[in-house]
Structure formats: C-alpha cells, structure tokens
CSV table of C-alpha atoms and ligand atoms in Angstrom, one decimal:
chain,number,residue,atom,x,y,z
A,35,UNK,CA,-57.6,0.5,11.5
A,36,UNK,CA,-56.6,-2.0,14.4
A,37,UNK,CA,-53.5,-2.1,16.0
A,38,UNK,CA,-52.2,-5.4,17.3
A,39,UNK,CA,-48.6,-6.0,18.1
A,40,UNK,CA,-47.9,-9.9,18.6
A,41,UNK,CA,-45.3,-9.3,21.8
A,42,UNK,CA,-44.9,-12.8,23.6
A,43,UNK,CA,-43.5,-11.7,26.6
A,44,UNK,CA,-46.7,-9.2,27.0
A,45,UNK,CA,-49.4,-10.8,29.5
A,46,UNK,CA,-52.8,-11.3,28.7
A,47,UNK,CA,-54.0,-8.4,29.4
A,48,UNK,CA,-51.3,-6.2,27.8
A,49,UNK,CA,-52.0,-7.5,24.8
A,50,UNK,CA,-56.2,-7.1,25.1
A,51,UNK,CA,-54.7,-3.7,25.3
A,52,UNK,CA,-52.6,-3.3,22.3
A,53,UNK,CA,-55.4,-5.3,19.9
A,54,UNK,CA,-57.8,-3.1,21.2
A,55,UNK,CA,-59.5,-1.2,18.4
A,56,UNK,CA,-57.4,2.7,19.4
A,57,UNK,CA,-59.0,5.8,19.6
A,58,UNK,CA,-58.6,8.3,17.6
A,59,UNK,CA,-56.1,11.3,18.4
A,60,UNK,CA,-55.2,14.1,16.6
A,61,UNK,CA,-56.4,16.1,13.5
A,62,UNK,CA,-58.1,15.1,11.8
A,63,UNK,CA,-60.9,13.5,13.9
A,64,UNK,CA,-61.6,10.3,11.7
A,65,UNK,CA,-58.3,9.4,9.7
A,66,UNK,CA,-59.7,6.4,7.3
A,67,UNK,CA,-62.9,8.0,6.2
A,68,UNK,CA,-63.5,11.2,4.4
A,69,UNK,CA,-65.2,14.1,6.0
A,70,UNK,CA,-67.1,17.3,5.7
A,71,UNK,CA,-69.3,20.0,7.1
A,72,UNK,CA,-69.0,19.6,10.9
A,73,UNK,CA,-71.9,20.1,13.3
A,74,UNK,CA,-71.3,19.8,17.0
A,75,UNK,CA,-73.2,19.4,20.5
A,76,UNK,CA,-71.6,18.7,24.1
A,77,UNK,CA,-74.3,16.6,26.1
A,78,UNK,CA,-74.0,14.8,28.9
A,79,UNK,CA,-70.1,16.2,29.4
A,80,UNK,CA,-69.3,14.5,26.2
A,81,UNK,CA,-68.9,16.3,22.7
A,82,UNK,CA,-70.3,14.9,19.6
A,83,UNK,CA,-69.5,16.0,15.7
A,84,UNK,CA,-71.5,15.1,13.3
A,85,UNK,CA,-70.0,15.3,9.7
A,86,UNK,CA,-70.9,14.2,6.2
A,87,UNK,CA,-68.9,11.7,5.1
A,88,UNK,CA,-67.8,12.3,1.4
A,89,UNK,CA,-67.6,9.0,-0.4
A,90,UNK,CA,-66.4,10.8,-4.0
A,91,UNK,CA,-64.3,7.7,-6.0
A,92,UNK,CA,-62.9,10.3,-8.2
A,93,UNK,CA,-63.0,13.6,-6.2
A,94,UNK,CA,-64.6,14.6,-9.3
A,95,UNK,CA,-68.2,15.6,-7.5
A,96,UNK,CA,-70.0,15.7,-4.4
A,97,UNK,CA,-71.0,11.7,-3.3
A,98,UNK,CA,-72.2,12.1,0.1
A,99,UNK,CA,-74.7,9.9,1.5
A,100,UNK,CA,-75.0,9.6,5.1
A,101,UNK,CA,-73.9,11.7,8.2
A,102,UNK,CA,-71.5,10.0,10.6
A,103,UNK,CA,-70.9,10.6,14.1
A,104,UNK,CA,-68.1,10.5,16.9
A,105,UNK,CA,-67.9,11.7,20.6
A,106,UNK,CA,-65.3,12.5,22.8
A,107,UNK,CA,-64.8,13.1,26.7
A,108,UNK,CA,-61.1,15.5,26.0
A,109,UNK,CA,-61.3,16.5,22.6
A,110,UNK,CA,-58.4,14.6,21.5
A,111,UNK,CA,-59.4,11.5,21.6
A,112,UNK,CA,-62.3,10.4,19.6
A,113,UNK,CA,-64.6,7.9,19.2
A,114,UNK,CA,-66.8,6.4,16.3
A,115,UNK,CA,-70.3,5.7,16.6
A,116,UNK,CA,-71.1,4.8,13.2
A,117,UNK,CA,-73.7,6.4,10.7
A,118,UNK,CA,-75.8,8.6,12.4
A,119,UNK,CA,-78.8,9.0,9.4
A,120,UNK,CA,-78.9,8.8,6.3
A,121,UNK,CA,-80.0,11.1,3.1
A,122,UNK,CA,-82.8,8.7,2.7
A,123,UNK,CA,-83.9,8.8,6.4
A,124,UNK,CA,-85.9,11.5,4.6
A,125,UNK,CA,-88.0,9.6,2.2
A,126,UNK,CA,-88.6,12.9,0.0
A,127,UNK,CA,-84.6,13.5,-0.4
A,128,UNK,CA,-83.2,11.7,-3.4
A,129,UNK,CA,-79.5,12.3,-2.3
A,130,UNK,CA,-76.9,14.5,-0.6
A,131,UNK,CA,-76.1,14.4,3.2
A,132,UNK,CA,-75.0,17.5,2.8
A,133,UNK,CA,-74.2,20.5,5.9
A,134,UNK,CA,-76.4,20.1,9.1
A,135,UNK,CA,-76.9,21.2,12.4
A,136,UNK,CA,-77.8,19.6,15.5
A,137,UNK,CA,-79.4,21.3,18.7
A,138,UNK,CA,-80.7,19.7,22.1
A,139,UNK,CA,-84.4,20.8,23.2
A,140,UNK,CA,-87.2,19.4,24.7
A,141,UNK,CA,-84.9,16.0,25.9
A,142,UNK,CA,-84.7,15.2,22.1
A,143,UNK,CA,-81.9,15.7,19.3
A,144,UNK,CA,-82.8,18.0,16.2
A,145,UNK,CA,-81.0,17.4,13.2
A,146,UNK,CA,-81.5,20.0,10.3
A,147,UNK,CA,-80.0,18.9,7.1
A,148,UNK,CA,-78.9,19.9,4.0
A,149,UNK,CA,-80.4,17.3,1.1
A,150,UNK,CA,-81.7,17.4,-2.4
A,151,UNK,CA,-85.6,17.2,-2.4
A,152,UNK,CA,-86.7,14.6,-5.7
A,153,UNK,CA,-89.3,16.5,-6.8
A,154,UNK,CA,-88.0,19.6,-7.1
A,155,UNK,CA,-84.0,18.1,-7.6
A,156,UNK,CA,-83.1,21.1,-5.9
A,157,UNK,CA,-81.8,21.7,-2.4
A,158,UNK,CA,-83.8,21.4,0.8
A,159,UNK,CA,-83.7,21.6,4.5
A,160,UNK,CA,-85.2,18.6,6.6
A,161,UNK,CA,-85.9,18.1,9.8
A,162,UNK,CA,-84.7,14.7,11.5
A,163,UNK,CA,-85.5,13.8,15.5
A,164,UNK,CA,-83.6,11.6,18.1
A,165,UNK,CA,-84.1,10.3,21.6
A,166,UNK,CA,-80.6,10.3,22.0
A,167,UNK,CA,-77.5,12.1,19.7
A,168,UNK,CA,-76.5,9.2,17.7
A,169,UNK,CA,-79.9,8.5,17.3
A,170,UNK,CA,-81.9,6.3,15.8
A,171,UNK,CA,-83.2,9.1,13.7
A,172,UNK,CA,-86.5,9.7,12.0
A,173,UNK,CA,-88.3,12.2,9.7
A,174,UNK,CA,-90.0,14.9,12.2
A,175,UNK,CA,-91.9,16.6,9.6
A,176,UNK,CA,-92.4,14.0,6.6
A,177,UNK,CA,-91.3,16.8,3.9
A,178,UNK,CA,-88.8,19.7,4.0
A,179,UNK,CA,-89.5,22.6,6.3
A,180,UNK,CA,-87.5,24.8,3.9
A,181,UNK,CA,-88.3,24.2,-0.1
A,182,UNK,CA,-86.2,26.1,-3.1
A,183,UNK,CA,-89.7,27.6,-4.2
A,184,UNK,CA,-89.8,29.2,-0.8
A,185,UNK,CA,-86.9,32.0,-1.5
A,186,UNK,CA,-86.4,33.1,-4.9
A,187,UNK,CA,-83.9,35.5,-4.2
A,188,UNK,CA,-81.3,33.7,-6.9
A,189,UNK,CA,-82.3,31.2,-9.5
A,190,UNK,CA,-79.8,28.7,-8.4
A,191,UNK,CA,-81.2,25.0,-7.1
A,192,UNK,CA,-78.6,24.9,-3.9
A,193,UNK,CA,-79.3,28.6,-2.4
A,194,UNK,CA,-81.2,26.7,0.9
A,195,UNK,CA,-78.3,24.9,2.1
A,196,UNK,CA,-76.2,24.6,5.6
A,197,UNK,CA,-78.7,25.4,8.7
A,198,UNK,CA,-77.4,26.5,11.7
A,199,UNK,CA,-80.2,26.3,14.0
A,200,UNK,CA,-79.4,28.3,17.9
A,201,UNK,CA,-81.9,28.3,20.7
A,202,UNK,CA,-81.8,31.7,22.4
A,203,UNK,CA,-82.0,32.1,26.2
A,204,UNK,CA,-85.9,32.9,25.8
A,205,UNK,CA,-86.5,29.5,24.2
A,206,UNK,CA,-86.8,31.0,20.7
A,207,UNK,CA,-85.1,28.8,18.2
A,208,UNK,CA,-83.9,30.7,14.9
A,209,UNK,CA,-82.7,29.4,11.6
A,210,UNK,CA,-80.1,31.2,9.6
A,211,UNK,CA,-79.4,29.3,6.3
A,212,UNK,CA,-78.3,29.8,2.8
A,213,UNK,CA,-75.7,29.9,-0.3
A,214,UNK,CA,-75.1,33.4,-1.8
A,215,UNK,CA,-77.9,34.6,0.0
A,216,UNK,CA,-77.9,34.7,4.0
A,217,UNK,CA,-81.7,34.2,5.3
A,218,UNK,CA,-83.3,33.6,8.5
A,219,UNK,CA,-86.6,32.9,10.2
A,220,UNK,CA,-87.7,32.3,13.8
A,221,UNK,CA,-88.6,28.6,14.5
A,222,UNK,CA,-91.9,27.3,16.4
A,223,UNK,CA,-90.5,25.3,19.7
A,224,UNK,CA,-91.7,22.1,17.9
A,225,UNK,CA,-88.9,22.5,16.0
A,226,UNK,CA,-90.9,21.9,12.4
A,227,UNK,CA,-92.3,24.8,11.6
A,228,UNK,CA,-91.3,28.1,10.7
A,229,UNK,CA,-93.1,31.1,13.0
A,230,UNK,CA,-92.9,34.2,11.1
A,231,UNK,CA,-91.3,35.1,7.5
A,232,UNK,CA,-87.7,34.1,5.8
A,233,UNK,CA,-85.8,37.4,6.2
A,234,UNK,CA,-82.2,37.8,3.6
A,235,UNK,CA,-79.8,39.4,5.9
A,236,UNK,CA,-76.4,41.1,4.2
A,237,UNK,CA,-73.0,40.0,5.1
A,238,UNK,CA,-69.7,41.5,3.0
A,239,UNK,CA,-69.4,38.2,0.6
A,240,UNK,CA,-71.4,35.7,2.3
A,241,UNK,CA,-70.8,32.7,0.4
A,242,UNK,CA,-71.8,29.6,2.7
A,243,UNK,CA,-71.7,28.0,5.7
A,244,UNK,CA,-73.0,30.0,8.5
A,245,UNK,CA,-72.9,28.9,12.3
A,246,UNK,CA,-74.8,31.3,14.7
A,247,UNK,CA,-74.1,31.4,18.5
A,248,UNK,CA,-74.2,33.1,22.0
A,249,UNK,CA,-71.1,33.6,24.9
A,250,UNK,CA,-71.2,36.0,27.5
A,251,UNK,CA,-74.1,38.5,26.0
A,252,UNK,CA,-72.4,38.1,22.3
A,253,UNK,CA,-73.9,36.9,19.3
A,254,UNK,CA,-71.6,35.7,16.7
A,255,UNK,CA,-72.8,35.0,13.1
A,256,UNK,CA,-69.6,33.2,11.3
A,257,UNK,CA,-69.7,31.8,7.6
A,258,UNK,CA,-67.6,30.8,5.1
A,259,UNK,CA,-66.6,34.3,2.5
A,260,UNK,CA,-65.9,34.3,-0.7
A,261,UNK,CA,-64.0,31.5,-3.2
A,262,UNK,CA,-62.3,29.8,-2.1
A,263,UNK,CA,-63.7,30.1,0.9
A,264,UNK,CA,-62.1,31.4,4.2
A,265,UNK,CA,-64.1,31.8,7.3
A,266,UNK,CA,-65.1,34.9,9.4
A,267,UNK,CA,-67.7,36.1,11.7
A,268,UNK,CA,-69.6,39.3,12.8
A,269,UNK,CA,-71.0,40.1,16.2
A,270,UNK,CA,-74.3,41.2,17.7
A,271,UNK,CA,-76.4,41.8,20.7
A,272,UNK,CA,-79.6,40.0,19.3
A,273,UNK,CA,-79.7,37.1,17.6
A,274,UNK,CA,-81.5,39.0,14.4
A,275,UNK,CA,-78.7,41.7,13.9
A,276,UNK,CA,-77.6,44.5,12.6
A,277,UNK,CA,-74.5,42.7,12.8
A,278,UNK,CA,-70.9,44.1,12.6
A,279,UNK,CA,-68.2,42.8,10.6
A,280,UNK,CA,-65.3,41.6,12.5
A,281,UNK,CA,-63.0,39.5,10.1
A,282,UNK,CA,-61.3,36.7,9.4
A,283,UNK,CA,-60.7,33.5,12.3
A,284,UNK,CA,-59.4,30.8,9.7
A,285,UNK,CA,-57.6,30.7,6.4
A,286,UNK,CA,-58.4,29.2,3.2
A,287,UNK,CA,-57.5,25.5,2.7
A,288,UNK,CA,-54.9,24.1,0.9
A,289,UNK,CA,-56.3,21.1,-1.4
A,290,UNK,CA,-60.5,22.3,-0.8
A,291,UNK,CA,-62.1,25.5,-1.9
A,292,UNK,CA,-64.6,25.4,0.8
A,293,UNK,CA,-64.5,25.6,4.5
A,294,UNK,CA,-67.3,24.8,7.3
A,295,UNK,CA,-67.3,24.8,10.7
A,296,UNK,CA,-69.0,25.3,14.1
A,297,UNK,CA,-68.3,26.7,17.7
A,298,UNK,CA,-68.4,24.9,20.7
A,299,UNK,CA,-67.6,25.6,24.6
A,300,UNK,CA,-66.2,21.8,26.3
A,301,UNK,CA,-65.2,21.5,29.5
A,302,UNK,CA,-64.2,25.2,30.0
A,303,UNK,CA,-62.3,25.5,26.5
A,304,UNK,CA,-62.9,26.6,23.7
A,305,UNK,CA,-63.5,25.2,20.6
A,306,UNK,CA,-63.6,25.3,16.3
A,307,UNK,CA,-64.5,22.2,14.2
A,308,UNK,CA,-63.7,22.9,10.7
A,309,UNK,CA,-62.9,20.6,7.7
A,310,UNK,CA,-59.5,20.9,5.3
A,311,UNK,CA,-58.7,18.2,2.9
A,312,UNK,CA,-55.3,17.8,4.5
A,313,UNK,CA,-55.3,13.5,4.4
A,314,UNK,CA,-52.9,12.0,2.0
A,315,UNK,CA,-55.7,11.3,-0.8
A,316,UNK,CA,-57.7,14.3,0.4
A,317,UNK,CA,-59.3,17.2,-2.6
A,318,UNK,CA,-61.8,18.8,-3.6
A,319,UNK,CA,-64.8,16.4,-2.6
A,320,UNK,CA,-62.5,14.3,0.0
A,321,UNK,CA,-62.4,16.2,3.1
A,322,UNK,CA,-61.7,16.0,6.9
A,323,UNK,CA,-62.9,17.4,9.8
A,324,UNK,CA,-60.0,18.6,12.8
A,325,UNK,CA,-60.7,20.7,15.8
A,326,UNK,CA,-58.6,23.8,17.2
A,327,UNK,CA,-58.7,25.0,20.5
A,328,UNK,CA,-59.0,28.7,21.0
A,329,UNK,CA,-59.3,31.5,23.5
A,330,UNK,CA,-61.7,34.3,22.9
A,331,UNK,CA,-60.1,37.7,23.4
A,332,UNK,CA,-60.6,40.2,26.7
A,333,UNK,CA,-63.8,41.9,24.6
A,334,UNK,CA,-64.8,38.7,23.2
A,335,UNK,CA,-63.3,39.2,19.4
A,336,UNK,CA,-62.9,36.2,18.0
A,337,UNK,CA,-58.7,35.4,17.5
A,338,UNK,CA,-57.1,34.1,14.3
A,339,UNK,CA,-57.1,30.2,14.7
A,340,UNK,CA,-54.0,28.6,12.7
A,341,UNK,CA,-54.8,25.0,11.3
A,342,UNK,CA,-52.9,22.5,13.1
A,343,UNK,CA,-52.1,18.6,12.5
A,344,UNK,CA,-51.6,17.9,16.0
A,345,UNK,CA,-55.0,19.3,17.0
A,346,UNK,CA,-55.4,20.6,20.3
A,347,UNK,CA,-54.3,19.0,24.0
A,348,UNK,CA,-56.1,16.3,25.8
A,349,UNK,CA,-58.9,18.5,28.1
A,350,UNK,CA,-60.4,15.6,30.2
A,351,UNK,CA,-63.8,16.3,31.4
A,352,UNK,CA,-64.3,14.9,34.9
A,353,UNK,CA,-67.0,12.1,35.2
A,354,UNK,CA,-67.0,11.7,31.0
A,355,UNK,CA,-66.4,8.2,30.2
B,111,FUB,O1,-70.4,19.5,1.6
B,111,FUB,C1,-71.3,20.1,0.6
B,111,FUB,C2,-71.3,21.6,0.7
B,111,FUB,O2,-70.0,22.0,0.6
B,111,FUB,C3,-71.7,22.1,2.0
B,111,FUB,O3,-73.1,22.1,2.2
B,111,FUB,C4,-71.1,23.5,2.0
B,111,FUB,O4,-71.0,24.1,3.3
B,111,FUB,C5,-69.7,23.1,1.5
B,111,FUB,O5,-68.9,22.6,2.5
C-alpha cells in the first residue's frame, strides 16, 4: 500500500516524504499479504524473517508457493525484500513452501524447507544456498536431504516437515524435524548431508513446529503441542537431550489451529516470531506473522509471552540502516 497525501502547501521534499512507499510498523510484520511459519536470522545488525506466504483463495487448503522475506534494523519497522525462493527453486518439489529454517555458516545462507517431493507426493526437506540472505537461492543438494521413506515411524506423507537447523558452539550443525514424531540427526558442515542416524526423541504431545536454540549454556527445544496448537519448550544442557519439560510460552490462536515460531536475540532484546491469523480476512490457511519482545527469566525459564497488535517498541540498532 502507498501513502500519498496531495498537501499543497507541503515542499518538495515533504511530500517525496509522505509518497514514499512506508514501512511497515506493528504486528503483524506484512499487513497486505498472508503469512506463515516464521524463520529468522540477525546478520549484519539487521534481522531478517522469512515466512511462507499463504496464497489460499478460499482458506479452504494450504496454497503456499514461495517464501517471502523482510528485514528490519528496530524490530518495528519492517521492510520487504520480495520473494526469497520459491517451491520450485527445488526442481524435485512439486509444491508447498511450507516451514523452513535459515542458518548462517561458512559466509553463505542455508535454507532448509519444508516441500512436497513429486515422486513420492509426500513431504520432504531440501536444502537451498545463498551468498547473501535474500538470496538468489539455489538447490545445494539437487534432491531432498530428508525423504518420507527415510523414517517410517507413522504412515502419514507430511511426518518430515518444519526443520529447525542450530549450529552448536563446536561447529556441529543438528537437525531436529518432524510432525507427530520429533526426530533429529547431526548434520555434516557442508550442510547436505546427514552425519550419523535419524534419532525420534519424546516430547509430552509434540505436534509440530519445533525451533531449537542456545543462550547463556541453555538449550531450549520449543514446538507447537497438541490441536490446536499452542507453543511450549523444554530445556537442556546438550543440544541432543534428555530434555525437561518446562511449559507453555504462547497461547493458542484465535482464527488458526496452528502456531509456529522462532527465537531470536537483536540488538540486546529478546525476541519471538510467531504467526496468528489475526488480519481482517485472516483463517485457517491465511495467516500472519508478528513479533513479541520478551525477557528471559533470572534462571533462564522461558516467560509467558501475550500476543499483542501493537508488537513490541522500536529497538534501533546502531549503525543498521
Ligand atoms: O504452513 C504449513 C504447515 O502448517 C507448517 O509446516 C506447520 O508448522 C503449520 O504451521
């Protein structure tokens, strides 16, 4: 949407101001699109979310084709950057951009992502790579890394869905993915292979949606519980487990039965991208993605985090622009 009040007395330059094309401010992050299934990264002092943009007509099903992305330098304000990749960036993937994950190693972007593999029409994980985070992207493996033949722990066709890919302070990248059924498996540091075997891990009601990440000697393994979904975590001090229940952080949503979200740390704050449905013509399969700021507790328990419209303050990152 553009703005553009036609003010007469306003100079020149005034007006270059008010035609300007405005950011975006407030919850949620992009206000004329539909969104879903937030990843995030902070590089270079800026913070980028990527999100699947859910295109449904009808609400009546899952149309979700691309990933989009937009940055900001406070958090409040955000910017668009356009499509990020596409299912099809993966020539094997006959549709659904559905949840990913992005990490930063090596000086390049990994993207893992959620999309149906034709040949099996079943749910896959593939591996995309960047030389910078809103890419272009391409195909780093030319099929998926993670196949439905390769668990058969449930006979359903979307149990490998939503990566969340962490790299630990050793280097050692690990996977933990899944619907129904949580799995994991150590990565090789070129990112496209798997280095050891996929191991199911038990969480009370793991449904989807699981985010694993480190602060201050903590591991926390969130996901989204039960359905409708509401989000909560467990803590660790390994990246593997055993890991300990802790509870809930977020409520269900209102006009959605799922949730997804991811942690991030920006400019000394703390952060929780999530989607709701929560725009006027929102549902089911027409989402959006908002950000809370939170702070951890004294022992590093996660707090409850309320939903908000107004989203969190402006936090202005020095030297961002
Ligand atoms: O957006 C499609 C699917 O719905 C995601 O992969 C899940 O996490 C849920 O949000």
């Amino acid at each position: 949407m553009r703005i553009c009040i036609n003010i007469n007395r306003f100079t020149a330059s005034a007006l270059a101001i008010l035609c300007a094309a405005p950011a975006l401010a407030g919850n949620p992050l992009v206000k004329d699109k539909f969104t879903a299934d937030p990843a995030a990264l902070v590089d270079g002092g800026r913070a980028y979310v990527y999100m699947g943009r859910d295109e449904s007509p009808d609400d009546k099903g899952y149309v979700m084709n691309e990933w989009l992305v937009v940055s900001s330098c406070d958090m409040k304000n955000w910017k668009e950057h356009g499509t990020a990749l596409r299912y099809d960036t993966f020539k094997w993937a006959k549709d659904s951009a559905w949840a990913s994950d992005i990490v930063k190693h090596g000086g390049k972007y990994w993207f893992f992502a959620t999309v149906t593999e034709r040949a099996a029409d079943a749910k896959a994980i593939g591996v995309a790579v960047a030389d910078s985070p809103t890419g272009p992207f391409r195909d780093a493996i030319g099929k998926p890394l993670i196949t439905n033949a390769m668990t058969l722990q449930t006979d359903i066709g979307w149990d490998d869905i939503d990566p969340t890919v962490f790299i630990d302070d050793d280097g050692t990248p690990y996977m933990y993915w899944g619907n129904q059924v949580l799995k994991y498996a150590k990565l090789k540091k070129n990112m496209t292979e798997l280095d050891g075997p996929i191991v199911t891990e038990g969480l009370p009601q793991f449904t989807e949606a699981p985010y694993l990440h480190k602060r201050n000697g903590i591991y926390y393994l969130s996901y989204s519980r039960d359905w409708p979904e509401y989000s909560v975590y467990a803590t660790s001090d390994k990246a593997t487990g055993p890991w300990r229940y802790r509870g809930k952080f977020m409520d269900a949503n209102r006009k959605t039965k799922t949730v997804h979200h991811a942690f991030l740390e920006f400019n000394g704050k703390s952060y929780v991208v999530y989607h709701n449905a929560d725009l006027p013509a929102g549902g089911e399969h027409r989402r959006s993605v908002a950000v809370e700021e939170f702070k951890y507790n004294a022992d590093g328990t996660i707090p409850f985090i309320p939903q908000t419209a107004e989203g969190p303050p402006a936090n202005p990152a020095p030297g961002c622009k």
